[in-house]
Tab-separated table of C-alpha atoms and ligand atoms in Angstrom:
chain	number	residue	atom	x	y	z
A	1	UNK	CA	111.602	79.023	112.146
A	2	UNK	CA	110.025	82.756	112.429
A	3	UNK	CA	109.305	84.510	109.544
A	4	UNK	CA	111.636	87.251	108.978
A	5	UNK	CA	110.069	90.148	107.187
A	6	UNK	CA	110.985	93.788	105.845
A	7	UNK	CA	108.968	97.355	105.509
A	8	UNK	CA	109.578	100.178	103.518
A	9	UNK	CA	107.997	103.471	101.799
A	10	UNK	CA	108.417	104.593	98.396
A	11	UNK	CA	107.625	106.751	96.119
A	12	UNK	CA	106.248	110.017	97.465
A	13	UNK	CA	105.745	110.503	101.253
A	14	UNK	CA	101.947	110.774	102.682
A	15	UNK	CA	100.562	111.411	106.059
A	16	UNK	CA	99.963	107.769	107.538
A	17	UNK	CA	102.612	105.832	106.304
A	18	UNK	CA	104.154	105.900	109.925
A	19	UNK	CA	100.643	104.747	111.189
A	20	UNK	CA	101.129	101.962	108.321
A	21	UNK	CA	104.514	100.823	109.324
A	22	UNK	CA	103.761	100.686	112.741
A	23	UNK	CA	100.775	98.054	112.333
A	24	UNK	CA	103.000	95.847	109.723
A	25	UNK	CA	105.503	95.989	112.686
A	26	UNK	CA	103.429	94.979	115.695
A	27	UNK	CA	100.784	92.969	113.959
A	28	UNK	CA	104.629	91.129	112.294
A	29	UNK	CA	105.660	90.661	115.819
A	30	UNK	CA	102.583	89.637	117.406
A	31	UNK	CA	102.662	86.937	114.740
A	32	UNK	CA	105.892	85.449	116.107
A	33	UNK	CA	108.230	87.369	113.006
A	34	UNK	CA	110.925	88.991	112.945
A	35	UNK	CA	110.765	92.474	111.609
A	36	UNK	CA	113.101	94.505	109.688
A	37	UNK	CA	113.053	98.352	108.369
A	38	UNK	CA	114.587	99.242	105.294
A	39	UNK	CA	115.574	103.052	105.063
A	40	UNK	CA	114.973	104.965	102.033
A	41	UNK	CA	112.847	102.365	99.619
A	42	UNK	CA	113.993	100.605	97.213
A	43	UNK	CA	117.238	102.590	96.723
A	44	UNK	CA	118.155	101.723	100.588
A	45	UNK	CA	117.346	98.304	99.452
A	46	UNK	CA	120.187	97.870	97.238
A	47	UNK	CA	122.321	99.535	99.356
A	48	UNK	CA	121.641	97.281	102.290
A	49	UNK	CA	120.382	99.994	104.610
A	50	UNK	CA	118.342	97.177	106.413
A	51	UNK	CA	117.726	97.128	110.231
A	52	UNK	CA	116.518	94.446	112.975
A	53	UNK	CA	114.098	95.874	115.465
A	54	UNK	CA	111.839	95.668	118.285
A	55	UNK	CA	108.756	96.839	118.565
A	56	UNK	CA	109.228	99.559	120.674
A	57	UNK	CA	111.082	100.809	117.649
A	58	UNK	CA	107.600	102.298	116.562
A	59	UNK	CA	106.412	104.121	119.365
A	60	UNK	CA	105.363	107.160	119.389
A	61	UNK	CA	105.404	107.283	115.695
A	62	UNK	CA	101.439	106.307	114.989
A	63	UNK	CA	100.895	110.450	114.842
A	64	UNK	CA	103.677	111.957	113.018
A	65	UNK	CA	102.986	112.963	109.099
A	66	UNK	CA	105.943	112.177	106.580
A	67	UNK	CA	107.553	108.473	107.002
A	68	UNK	CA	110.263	107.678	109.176
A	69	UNK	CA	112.162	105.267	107.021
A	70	UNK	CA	112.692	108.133	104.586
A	71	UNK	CA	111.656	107.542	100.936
A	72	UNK	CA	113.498	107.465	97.509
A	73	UNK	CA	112.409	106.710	94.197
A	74	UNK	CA	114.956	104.672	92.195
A	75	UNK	CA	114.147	104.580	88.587
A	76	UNK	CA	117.018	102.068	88.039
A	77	UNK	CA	114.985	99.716	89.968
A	78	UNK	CA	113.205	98.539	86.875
A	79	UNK	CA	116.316	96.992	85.251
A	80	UNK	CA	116.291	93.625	86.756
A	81	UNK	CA	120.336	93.749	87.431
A	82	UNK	CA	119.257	95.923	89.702
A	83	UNK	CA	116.945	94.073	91.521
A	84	UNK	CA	119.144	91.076	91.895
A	85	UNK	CA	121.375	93.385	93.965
A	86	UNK	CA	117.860	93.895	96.406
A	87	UNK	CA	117.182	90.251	96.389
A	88	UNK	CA	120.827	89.238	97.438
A	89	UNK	CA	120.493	92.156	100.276
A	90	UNK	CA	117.455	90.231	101.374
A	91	UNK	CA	119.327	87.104	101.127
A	92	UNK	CA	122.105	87.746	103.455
A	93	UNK	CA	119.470	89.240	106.118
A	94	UNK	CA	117.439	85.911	105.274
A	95	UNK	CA	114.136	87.851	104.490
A	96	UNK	CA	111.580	86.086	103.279
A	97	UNK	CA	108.605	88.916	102.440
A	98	UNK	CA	108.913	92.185	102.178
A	99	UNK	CA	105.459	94.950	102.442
A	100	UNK	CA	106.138	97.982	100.527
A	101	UNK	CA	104.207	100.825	100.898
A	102	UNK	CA	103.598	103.503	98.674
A	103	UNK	CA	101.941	104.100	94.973
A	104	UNK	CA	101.698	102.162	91.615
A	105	UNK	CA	104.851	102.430	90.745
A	106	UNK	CA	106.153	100.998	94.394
A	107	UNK	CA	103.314	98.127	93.224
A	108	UNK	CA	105.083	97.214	90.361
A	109	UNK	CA	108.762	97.249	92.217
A	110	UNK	CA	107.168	94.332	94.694
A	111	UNK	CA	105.484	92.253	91.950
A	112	UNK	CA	109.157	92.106	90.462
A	113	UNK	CA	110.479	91.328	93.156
A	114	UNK	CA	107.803	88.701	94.421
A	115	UNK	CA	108.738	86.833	91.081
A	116	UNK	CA	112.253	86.587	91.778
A	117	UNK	CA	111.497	84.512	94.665
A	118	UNK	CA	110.645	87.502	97.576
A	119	UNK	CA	106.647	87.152	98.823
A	120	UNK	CA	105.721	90.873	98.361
A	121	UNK	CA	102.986	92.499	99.482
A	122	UNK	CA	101.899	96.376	98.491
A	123	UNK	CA	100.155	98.843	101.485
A	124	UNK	CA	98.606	102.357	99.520
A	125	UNK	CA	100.650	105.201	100.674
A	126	UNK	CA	99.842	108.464	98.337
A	127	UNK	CA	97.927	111.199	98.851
A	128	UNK	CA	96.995	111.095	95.264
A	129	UNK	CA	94.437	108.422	95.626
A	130	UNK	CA	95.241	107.382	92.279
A	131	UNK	CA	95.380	102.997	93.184
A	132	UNK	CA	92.539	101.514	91.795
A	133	UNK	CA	91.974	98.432	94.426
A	134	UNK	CA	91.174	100.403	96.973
A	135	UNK	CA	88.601	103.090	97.053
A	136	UNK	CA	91.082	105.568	99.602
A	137	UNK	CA	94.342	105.381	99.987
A	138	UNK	CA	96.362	106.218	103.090
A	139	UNK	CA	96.725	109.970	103.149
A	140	UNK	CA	93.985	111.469	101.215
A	141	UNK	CA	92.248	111.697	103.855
A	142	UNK	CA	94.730	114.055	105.698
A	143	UNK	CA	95.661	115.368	102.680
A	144	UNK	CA	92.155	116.389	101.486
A	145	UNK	CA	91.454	118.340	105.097
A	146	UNK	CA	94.480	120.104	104.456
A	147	UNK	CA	93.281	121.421	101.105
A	148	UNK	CA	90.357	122.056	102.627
A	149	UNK	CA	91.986	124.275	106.187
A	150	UNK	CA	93.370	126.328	102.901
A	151	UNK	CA	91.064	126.841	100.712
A	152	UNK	CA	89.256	128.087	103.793
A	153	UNK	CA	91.399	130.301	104.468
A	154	UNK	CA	91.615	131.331	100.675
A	155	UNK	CA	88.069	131.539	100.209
A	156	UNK	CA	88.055	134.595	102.791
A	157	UNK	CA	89.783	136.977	101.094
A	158	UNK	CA	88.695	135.817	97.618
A	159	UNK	CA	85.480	137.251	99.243
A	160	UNK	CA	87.168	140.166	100.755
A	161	UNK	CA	88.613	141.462	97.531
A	162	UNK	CA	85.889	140.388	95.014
A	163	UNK	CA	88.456	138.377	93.500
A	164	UNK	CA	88.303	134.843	90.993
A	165	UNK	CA	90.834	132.328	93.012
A	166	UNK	CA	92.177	129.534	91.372
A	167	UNK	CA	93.827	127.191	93.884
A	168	UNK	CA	95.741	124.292	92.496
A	169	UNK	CA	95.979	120.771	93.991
A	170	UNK	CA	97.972	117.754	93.674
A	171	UNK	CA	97.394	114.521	92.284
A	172	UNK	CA	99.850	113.345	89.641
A	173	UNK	CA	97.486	112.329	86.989
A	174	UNK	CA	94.761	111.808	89.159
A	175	UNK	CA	91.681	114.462	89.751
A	176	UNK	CA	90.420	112.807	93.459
A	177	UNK	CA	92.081	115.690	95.471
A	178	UNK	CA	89.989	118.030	93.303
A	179	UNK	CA	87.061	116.576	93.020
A	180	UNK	CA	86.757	115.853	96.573
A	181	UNK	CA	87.969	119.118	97.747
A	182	UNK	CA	85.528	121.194	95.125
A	183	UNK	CA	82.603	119.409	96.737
A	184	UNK	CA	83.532	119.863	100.084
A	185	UNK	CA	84.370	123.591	99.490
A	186	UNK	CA	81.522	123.578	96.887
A	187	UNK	CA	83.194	125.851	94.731
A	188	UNK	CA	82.416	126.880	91.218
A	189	UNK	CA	84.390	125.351	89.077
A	190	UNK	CA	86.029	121.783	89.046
A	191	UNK	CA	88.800	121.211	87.166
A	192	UNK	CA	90.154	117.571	86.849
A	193	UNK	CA	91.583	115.251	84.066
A	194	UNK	CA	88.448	113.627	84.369
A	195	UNK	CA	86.283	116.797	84.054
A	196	UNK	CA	88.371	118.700	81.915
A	197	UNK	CA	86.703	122.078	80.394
A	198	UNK	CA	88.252	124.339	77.571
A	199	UNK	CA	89.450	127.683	78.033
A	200	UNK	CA	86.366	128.719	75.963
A	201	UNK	CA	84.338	127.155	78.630
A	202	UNK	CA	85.708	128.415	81.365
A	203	UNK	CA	86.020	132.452	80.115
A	204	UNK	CA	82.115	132.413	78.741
A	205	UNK	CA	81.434	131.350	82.041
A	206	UNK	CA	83.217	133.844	84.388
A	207	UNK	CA	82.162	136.539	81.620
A	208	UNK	CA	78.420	134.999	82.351
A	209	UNK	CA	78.527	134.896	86.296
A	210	UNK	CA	80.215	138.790	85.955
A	211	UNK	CA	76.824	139.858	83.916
A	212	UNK	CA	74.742	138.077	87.041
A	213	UNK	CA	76.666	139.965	89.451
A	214	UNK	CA	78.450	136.998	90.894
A	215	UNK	CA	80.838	138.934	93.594
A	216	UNK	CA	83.433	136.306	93.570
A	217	UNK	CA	84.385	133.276	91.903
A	218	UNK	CA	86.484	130.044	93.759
A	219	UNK	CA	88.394	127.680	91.407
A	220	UNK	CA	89.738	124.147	92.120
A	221	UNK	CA	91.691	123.035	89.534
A	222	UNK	CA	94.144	119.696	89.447
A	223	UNK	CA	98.218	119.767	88.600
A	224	UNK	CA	99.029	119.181	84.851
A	225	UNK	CA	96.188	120.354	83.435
A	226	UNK	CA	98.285	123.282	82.470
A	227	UNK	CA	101.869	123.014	82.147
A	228	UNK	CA	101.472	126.492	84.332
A	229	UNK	CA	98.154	127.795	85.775
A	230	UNK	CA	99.508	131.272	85.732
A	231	UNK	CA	98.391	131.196	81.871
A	232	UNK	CA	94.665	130.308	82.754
A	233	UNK	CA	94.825	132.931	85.177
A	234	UNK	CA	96.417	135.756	83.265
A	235	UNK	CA	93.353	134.744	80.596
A	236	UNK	CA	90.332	135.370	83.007
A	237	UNK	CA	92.442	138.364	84.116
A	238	UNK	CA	92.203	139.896	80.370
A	239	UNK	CA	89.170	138.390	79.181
A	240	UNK	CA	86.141	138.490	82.398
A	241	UNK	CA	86.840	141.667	84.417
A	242	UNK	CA	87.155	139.650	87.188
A	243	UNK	CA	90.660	140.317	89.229
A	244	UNK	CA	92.494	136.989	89.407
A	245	UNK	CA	95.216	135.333	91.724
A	246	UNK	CA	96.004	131.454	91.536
A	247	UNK	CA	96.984	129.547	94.808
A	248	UNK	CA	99.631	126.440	93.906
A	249	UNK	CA	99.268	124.822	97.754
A	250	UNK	CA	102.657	122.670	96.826
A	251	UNK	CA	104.161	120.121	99.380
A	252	UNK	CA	101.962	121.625	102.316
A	253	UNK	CA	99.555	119.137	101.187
A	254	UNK	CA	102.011	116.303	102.107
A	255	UNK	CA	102.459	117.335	105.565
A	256	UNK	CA	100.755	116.985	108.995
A	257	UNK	CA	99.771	114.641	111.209
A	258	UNK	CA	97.438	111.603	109.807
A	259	UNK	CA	93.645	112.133	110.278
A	260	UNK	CA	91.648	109.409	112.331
A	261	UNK	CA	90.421	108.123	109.225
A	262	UNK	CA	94.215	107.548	107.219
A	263	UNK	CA	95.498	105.920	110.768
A	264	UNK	CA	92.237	103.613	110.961
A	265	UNK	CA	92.582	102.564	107.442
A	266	UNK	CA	96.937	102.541	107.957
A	267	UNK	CA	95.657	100.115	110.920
A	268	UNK	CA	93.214	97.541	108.758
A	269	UNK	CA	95.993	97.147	105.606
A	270	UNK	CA	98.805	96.858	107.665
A	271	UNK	CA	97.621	94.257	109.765
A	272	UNK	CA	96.468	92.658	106.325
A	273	UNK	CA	99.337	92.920	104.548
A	274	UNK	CA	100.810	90.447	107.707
A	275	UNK	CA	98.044	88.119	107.512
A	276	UNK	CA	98.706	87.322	103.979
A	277	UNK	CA	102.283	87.116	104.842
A	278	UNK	CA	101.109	84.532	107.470
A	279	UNK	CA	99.163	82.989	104.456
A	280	UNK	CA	102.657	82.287	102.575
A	281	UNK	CA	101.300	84.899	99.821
A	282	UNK	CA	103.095	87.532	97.724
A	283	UNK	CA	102.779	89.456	94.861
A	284	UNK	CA	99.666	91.207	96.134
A	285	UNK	CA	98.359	94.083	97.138
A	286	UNK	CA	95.954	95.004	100.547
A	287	UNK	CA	92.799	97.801	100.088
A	288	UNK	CA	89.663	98.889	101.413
A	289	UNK	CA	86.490	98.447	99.198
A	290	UNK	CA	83.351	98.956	100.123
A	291	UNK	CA	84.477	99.334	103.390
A	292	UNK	CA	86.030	95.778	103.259
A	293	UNK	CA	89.873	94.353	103.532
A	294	UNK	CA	90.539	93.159	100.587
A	295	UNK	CA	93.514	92.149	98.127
A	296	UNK	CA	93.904	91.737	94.622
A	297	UNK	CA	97.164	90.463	92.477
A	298	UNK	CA	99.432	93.309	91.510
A	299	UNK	CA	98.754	92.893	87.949
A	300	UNK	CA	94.950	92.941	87.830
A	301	UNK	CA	94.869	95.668	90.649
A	302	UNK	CA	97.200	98.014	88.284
A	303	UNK	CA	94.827	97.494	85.175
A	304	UNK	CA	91.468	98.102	86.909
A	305	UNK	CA	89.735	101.203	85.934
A	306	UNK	CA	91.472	104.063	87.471
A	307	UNK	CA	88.464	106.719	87.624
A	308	UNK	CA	86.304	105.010	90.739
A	309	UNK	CA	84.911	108.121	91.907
A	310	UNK	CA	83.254	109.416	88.624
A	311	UNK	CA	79.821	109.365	90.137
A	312	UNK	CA	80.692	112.160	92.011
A	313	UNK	CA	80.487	113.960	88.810
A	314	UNK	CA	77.390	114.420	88.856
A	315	UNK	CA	77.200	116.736	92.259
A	316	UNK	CA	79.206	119.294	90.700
A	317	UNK	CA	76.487	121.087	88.434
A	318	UNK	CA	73.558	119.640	90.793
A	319	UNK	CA	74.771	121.359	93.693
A	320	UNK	CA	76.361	124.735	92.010
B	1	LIG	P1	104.697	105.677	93.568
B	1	LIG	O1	105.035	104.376	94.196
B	1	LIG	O2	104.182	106.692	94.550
B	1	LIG	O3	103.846	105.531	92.330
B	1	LIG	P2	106.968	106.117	91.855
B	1	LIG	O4	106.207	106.005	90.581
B	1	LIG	O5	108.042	107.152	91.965
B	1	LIG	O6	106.041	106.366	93.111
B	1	LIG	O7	107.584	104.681	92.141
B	1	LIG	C1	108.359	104.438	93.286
B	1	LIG	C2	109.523	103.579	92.933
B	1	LIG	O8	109.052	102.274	92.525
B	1	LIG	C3	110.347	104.049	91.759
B	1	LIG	O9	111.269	105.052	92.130
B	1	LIG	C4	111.057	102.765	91.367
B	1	LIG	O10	112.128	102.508	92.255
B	1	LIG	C5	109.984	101.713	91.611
B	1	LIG	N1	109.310	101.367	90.345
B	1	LIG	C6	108.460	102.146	89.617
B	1	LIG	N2	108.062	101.531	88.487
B	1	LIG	C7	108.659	100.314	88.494
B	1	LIG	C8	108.683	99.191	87.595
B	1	LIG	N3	107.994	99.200	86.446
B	1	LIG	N4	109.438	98.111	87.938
B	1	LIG	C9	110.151	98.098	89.073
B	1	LIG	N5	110.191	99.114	89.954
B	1	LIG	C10	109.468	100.205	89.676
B	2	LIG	O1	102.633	111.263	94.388
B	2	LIG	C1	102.554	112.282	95.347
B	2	LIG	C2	102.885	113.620	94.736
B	2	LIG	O2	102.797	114.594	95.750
B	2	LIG	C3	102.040	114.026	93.524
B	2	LIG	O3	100.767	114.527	93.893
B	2	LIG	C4	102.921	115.072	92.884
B	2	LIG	O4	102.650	115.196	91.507
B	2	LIG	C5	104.304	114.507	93.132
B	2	LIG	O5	104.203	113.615	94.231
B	2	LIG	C6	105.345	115.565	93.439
B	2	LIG	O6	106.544	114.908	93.709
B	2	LIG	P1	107.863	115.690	94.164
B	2	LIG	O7	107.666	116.166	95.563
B	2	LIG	O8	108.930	114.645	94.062
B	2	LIG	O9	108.039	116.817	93.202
């Protein structure tokens, strides 16, 4: 009998999760399943927003940023009452494996669910690179050139107006997006939970780079560092003579078309996420490391070291 098997996104939407669902569709089909979208994560999961389709029902969607099944995040979906309610929706559509896309937390939803009896398998959707199994997930990439098309932009009249900038990126807890966007912009300051530097630092600096006759100063600096960046920036305002203005780019950095990169990789783990569907497996998740498909279980891949990238460190102060 065919496999029958469902996709959805969760947690927060990133550019490539349409490129993502469409290769878990086709490569599903071209496998001899039957496929099935399910709106809205795991929250359209309980509700039994669950639909057959063909694979012309993912056309034209390989381009488009956001994700077409909608997302949700569904805290109540770690009480295991409310999983059963998923599992029987499953049930009565006769689904067998499920691939969810989306971040840790998504992870953890499918390993539940793959031990009550429903193979799951976990795709990296989140701009906030922030999975440790794979060394990119899908929309940094996109997500990273749109910080960069900003801070571009930023960086113009920063120099214009003699001006400090301060432009804060996303990331959740992780400092990726800011550590690969201050190299690429090679800015002069780095600011990531990784790299954190004190107030202190950061004033006797500007003050410093003021006495040199540094013109203008570019900051990247991640979210939650400060509960609000407008204090840092009201401090160097006061304290270095330089005139200040901070930059929060916000949900812009979610948006957009994928890059060539995010809908190559969307390509390699969705059609990998099927072949260990093929396999009878569940409970895993699909990444790229070392420019290699792999998968790990959910488990070990959500307690490997989260910092991957730390020997990038180093190129801030060698190339400043
Ligand atoms: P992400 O997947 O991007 O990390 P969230 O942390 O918001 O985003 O998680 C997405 C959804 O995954 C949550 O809204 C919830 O439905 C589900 N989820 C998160 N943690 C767990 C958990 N421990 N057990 C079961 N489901 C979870
Ligand atoms: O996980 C993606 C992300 O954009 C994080 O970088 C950010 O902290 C969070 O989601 C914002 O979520 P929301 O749009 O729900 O406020």
């Amino acid at each position: 009998m065919a496999k029958k098997v469902g996709v959805l996104t969760s947690g927060g939407d990133a550019p490539g999760m349409n490129a993502a669902i469409r290769a878990v569709v086709r490569a599903g089909i071209r496998n001899g399943c039957e496929m099935y979208l399910v709106y809205e994560g795991y929250k359209g999961l309980i509700e039994g927003n669950i639909h057959k389709i063909d694979r012309s029902a993912v056309s034209e969607i390989i381009s488009r940023g956001g994700t077409i099944l909608r997302s949700a995040r569904l805290p109540g979906f770690k009480n295991e009452n409310v999983r059963k309610q998923a599992v029987a929706q499953l049930k009565k559509h006769h689904i067998d494996a499920l691939v969810c896309i989306g971040g840790d937390g998504t992870y953890m939803g499918a390993k539940k669910l793959s031990e009550m009896g429903i193979s799951c398998i976990g795709v990296p959707g989140t701009i906030d690179n922030d999975i440790a199994s794979t060394d990119y997930t899908i929309g940094f990439d996109t997500c990273l050139n749109t910080i960069i098309e900003c801070t571009d932009k930023i960086r113009d009249t920063t120099e214009s107006h003699s001006r400090c900038s301060i432009v804060e990126v996303m990331g959740r807890r992780c400092g990726d997006l800011a550590l690969f966007s201050g190299i690429a912009e090679g800015v002069d300051m780095i600011i990531t939970p990784d790299h954190p530097i004190s107030d202190k630092e950061i004033i006797e600096n500007l003050k410093a780079w003021k006495k040199a006759g540094k013109q203008h100063i570019m900051i990247i600096i991640s979210e939650n560092i400060y509960p609000d960046t407008r204090v840092l920036n009201e401090k160097i305002q006061k304290e270095t003579g330089y005139e200040s203005r901070v930059e929060v780019l916000g949900r812009i950095q979610r948006g957009g078309s994928p890059s060539a990169a995010d809908r190559v990789l969307a390509a390699r783990l969705g059609a990998h996420a099927i072949d260990l569907i093929m396999e009878g497996k569940g409970g895993l998740c699909v990444g790229l490391v070392n420019n290699k498909v792999v998968h790990y279980d959910i488990y070990e891949a959500l307690q490997l070291p989260r910092n991957k990238h730390m020997n990038l460190l180093r190129l801030i102060d060698l190339l400043k």
